[in-house]
PDB file of C-alpha atoms in Angstrom:
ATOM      1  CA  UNK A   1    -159.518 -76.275 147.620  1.00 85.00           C
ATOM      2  CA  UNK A   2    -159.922 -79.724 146.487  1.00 89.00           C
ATOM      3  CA  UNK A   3    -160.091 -78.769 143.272  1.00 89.00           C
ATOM      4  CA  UNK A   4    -156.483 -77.906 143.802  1.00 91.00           C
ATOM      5  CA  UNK A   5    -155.391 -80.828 145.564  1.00 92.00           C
ATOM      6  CA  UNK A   6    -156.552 -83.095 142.995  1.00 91.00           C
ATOM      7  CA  UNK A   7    -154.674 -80.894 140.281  1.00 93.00           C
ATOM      8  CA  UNK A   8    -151.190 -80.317 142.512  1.00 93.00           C
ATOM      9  CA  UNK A   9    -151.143 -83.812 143.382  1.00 95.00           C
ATOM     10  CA  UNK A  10    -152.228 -85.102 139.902  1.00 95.00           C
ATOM     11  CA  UNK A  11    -155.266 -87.221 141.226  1.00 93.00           C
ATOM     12  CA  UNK A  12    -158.586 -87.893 139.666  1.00 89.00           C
ATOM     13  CA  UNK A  13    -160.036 -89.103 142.354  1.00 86.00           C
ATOM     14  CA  UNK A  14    -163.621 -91.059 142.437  1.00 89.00           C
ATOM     15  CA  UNK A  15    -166.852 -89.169 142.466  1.00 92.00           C
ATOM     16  CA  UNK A  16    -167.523 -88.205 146.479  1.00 93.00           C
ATOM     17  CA  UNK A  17    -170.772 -90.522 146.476  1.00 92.00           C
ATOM     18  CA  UNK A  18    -168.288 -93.564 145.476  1.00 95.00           C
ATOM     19  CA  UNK A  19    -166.022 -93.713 148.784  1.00 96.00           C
ATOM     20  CA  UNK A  20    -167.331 -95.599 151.303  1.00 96.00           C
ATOM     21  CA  UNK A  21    -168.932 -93.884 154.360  1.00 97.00           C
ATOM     22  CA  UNK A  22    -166.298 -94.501 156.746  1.00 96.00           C
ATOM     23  CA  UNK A  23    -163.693 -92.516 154.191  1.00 96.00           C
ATOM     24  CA  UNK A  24    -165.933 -90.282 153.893  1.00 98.00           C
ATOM     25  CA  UNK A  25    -166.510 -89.973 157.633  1.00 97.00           C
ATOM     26  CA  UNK A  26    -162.104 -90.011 157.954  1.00 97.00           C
ATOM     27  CA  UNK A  27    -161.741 -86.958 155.709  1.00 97.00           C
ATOM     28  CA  UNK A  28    -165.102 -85.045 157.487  1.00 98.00           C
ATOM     29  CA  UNK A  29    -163.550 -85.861 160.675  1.00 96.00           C
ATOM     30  CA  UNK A  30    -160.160 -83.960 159.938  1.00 97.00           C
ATOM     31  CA  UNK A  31    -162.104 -81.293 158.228  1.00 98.00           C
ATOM     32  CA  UNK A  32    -164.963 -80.105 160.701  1.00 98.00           C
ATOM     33  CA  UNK A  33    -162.060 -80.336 163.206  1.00 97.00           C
ATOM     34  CA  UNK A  34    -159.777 -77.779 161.364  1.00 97.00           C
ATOM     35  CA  UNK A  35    -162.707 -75.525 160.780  1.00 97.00           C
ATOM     36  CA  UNK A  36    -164.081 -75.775 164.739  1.00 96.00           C
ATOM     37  CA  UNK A  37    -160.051 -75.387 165.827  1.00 96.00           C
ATOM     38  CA  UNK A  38    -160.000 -72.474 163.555  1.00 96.00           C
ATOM     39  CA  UNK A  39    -163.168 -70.643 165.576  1.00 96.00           C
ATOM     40  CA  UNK A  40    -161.616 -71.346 168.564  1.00 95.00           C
ATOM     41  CA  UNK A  41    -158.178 -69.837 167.939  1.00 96.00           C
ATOM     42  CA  UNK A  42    -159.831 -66.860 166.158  1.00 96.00           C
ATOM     43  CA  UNK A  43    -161.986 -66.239 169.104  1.00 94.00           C
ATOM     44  CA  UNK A  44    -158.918 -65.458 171.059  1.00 91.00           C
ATOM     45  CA  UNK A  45    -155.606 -66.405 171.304  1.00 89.00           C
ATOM     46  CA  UNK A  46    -154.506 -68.538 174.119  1.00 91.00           C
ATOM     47  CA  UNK A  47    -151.920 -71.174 175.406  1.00 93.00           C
ATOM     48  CA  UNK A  48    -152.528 -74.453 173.883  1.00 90.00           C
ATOM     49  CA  UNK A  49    -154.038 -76.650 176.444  1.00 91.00           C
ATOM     50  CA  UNK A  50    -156.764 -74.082 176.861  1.00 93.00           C
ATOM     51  CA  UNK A  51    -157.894 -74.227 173.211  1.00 93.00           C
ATOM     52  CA  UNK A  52    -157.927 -77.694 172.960  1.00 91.00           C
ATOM     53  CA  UNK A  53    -160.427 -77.963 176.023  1.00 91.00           C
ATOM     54  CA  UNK A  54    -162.419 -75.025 174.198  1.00 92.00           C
ATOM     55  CA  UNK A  55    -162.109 -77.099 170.819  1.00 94.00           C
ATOM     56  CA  UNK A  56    -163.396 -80.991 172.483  1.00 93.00           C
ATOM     57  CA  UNK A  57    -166.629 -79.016 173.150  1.00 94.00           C
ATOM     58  CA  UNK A  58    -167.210 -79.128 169.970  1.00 96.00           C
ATOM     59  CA  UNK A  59    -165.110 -82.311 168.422  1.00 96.00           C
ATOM     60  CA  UNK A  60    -166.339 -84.880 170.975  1.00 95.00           C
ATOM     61  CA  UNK A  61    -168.568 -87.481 169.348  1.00 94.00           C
ATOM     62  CA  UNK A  62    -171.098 -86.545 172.101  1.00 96.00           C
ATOM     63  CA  UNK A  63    -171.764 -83.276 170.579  1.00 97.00           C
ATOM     64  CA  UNK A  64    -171.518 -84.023 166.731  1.00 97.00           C
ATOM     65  CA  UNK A  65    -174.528 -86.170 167.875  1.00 97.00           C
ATOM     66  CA  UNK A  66    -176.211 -83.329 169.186  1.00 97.00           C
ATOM     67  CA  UNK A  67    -175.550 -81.005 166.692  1.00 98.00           C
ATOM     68  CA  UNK A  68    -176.635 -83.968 164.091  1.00 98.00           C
ATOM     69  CA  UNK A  69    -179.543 -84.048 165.894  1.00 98.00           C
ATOM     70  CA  UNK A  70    -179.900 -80.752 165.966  1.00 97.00           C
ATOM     71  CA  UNK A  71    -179.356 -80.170 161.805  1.00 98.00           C
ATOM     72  CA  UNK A  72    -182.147 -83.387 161.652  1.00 97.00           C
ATOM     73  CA  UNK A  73    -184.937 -81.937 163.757  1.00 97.00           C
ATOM     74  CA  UNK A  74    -184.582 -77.867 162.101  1.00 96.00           C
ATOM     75  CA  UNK A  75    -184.667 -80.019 158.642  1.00 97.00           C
ATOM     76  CA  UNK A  76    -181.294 -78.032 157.773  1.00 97.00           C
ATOM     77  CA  UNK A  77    -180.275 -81.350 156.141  1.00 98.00           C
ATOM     78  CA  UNK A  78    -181.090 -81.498 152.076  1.00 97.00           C
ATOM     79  CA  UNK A  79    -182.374 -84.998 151.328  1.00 97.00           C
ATOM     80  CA  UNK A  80    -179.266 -85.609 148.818  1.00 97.00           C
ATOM     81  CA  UNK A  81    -177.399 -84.819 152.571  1.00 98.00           C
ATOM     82  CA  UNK A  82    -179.861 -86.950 155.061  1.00 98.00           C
ATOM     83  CA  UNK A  83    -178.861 -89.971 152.822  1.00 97.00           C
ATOM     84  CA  UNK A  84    -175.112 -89.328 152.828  1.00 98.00           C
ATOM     85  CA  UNK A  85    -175.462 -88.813 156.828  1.00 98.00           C
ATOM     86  CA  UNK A  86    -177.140 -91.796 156.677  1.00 97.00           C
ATOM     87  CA  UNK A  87    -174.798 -93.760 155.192  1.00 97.00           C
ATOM     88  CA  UNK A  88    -172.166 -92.800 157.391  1.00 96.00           C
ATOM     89  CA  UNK A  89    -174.725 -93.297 160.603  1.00 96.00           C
ATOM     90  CA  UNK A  90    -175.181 -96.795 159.610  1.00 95.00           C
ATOM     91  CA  UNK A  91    -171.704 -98.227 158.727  1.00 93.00           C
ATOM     92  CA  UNK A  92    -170.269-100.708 160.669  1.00 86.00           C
ATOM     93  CA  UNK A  93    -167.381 -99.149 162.095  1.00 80.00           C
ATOM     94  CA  UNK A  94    -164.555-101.586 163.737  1.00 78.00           C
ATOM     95  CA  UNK A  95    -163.844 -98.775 166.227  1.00 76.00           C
ATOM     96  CA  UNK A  96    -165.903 -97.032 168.538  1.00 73.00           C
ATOM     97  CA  UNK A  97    -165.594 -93.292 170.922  1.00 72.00           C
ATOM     98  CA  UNK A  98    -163.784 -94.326 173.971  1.00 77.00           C
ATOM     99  CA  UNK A  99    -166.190 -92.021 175.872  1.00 83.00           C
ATOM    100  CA  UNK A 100    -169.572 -91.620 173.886  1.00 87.00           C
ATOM    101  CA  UNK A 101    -172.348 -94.103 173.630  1.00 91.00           C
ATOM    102  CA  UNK A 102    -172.371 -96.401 170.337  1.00 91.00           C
ATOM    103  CA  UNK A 103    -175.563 -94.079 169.631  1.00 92.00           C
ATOM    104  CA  UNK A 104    -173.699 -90.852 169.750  1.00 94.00           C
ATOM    105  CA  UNK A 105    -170.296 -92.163 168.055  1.00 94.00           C
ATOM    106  CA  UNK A 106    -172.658 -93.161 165.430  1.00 95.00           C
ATOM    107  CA  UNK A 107    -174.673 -89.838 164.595  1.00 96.00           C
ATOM    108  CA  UNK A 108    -171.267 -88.495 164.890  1.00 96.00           C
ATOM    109  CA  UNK A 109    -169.651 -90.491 162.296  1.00 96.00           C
ATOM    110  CA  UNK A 110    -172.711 -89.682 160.209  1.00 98.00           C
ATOM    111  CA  UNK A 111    -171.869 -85.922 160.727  1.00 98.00           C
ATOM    112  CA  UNK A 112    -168.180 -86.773 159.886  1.00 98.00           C
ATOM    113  CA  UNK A 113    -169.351 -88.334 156.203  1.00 98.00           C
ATOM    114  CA  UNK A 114    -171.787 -85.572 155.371  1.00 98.00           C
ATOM    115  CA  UNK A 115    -169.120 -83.140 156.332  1.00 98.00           C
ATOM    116  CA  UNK A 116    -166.209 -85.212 154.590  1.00 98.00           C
ATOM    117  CA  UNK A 117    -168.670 -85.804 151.365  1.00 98.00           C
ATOM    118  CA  UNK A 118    -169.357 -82.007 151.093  1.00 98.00           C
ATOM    119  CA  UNK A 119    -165.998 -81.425 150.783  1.00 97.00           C
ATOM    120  CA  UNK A 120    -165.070 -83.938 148.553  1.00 96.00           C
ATOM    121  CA  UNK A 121    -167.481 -82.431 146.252  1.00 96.00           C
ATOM    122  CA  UNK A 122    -165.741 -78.892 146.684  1.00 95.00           C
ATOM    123  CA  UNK A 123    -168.739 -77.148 148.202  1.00 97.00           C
ATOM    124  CA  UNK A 124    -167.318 -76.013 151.326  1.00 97.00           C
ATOM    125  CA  UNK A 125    -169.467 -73.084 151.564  1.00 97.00           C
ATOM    126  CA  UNK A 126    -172.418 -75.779 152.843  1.00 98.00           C
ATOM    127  CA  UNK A 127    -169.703 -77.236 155.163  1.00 98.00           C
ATOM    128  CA  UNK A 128    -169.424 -73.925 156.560  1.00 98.00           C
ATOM    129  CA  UNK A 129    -172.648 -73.659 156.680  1.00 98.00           C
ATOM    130  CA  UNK A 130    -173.642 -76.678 158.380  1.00 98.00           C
ATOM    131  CA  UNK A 131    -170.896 -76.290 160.520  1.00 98.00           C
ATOM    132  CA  UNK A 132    -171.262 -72.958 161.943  1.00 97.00           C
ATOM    133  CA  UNK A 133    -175.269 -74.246 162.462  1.00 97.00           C
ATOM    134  CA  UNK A 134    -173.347 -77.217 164.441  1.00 97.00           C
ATOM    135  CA  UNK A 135    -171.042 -74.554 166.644  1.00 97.00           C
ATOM    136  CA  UNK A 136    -173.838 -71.895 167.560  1.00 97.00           C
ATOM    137  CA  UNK A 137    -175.898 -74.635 168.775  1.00 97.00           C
ATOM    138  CA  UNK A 138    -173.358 -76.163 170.560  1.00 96.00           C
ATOM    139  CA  UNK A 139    -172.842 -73.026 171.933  1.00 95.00           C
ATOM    140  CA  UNK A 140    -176.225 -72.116 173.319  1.00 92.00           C
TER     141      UNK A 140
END
């Protein structure tokens, strides 16, 4: 898919690891919340307001943290991947959640970059993978 972007839109583009984390963390962001908005409405179709509370459960910085910690602690995470989440985890962000802890916004931004990174690099089969790991645990 990126593959065709870059071709349709005639852009180059930099290597994934050369964007900073927090574009890397703006791209994820939109991404892993297509992909969990996608579950939801496939799961069954419904008015709008009730997907979108169905979709925060798992979009809400307070559970990309715990599904980051989650990934972390079953060592799902390659170590090319724990330094990308990393880098997103540590940057200095000028915004922060409105309702999540700087902690959890954080780990969630991390999540964001990995996720955004991945797909920059056009292997969306690990962002699936990752982030169906992310939505089964958030749904145990």
């Amino acid at each position: 898919m990126i593959q065709d972007i870059k071709e349709i839109f005639s852009i180059t583009g930099d290597a994934p690891g050369q964007y900073s984390p927090l574009s890397l963390a703006f791209i994820g962001d939109s991404i892993y919340g297509a992909i969990a908005k996608t579950v939801v409405v496939l799961r069954g179709n419904c008015p709008a307001n009730t997907l979108d509370h169905k979709a925060v459960k798992y979009i809400k910085a307070v559970s990309q943290a715990k599904a980051a910690d989650h990934l972390i602690e079953t060592n799902a995470l390659t170590d090319e991947e724990m330094a990308i989440y990393k880098r997103g985890r540590n940057a200095k962000s000028p915004t922060s959640a409105k309702n999540a802890p700087v902690g959890d916004y954080r780990k969630a931004t991390g999540l964001e970059a990995l996720i955004g990174y991945l797909y920059l690099k056009g292997d969306m089969e690990r962002v699936l993978e990752l982030t169906k790991a992310a939505v089964d645990y958030l749904d145990s």
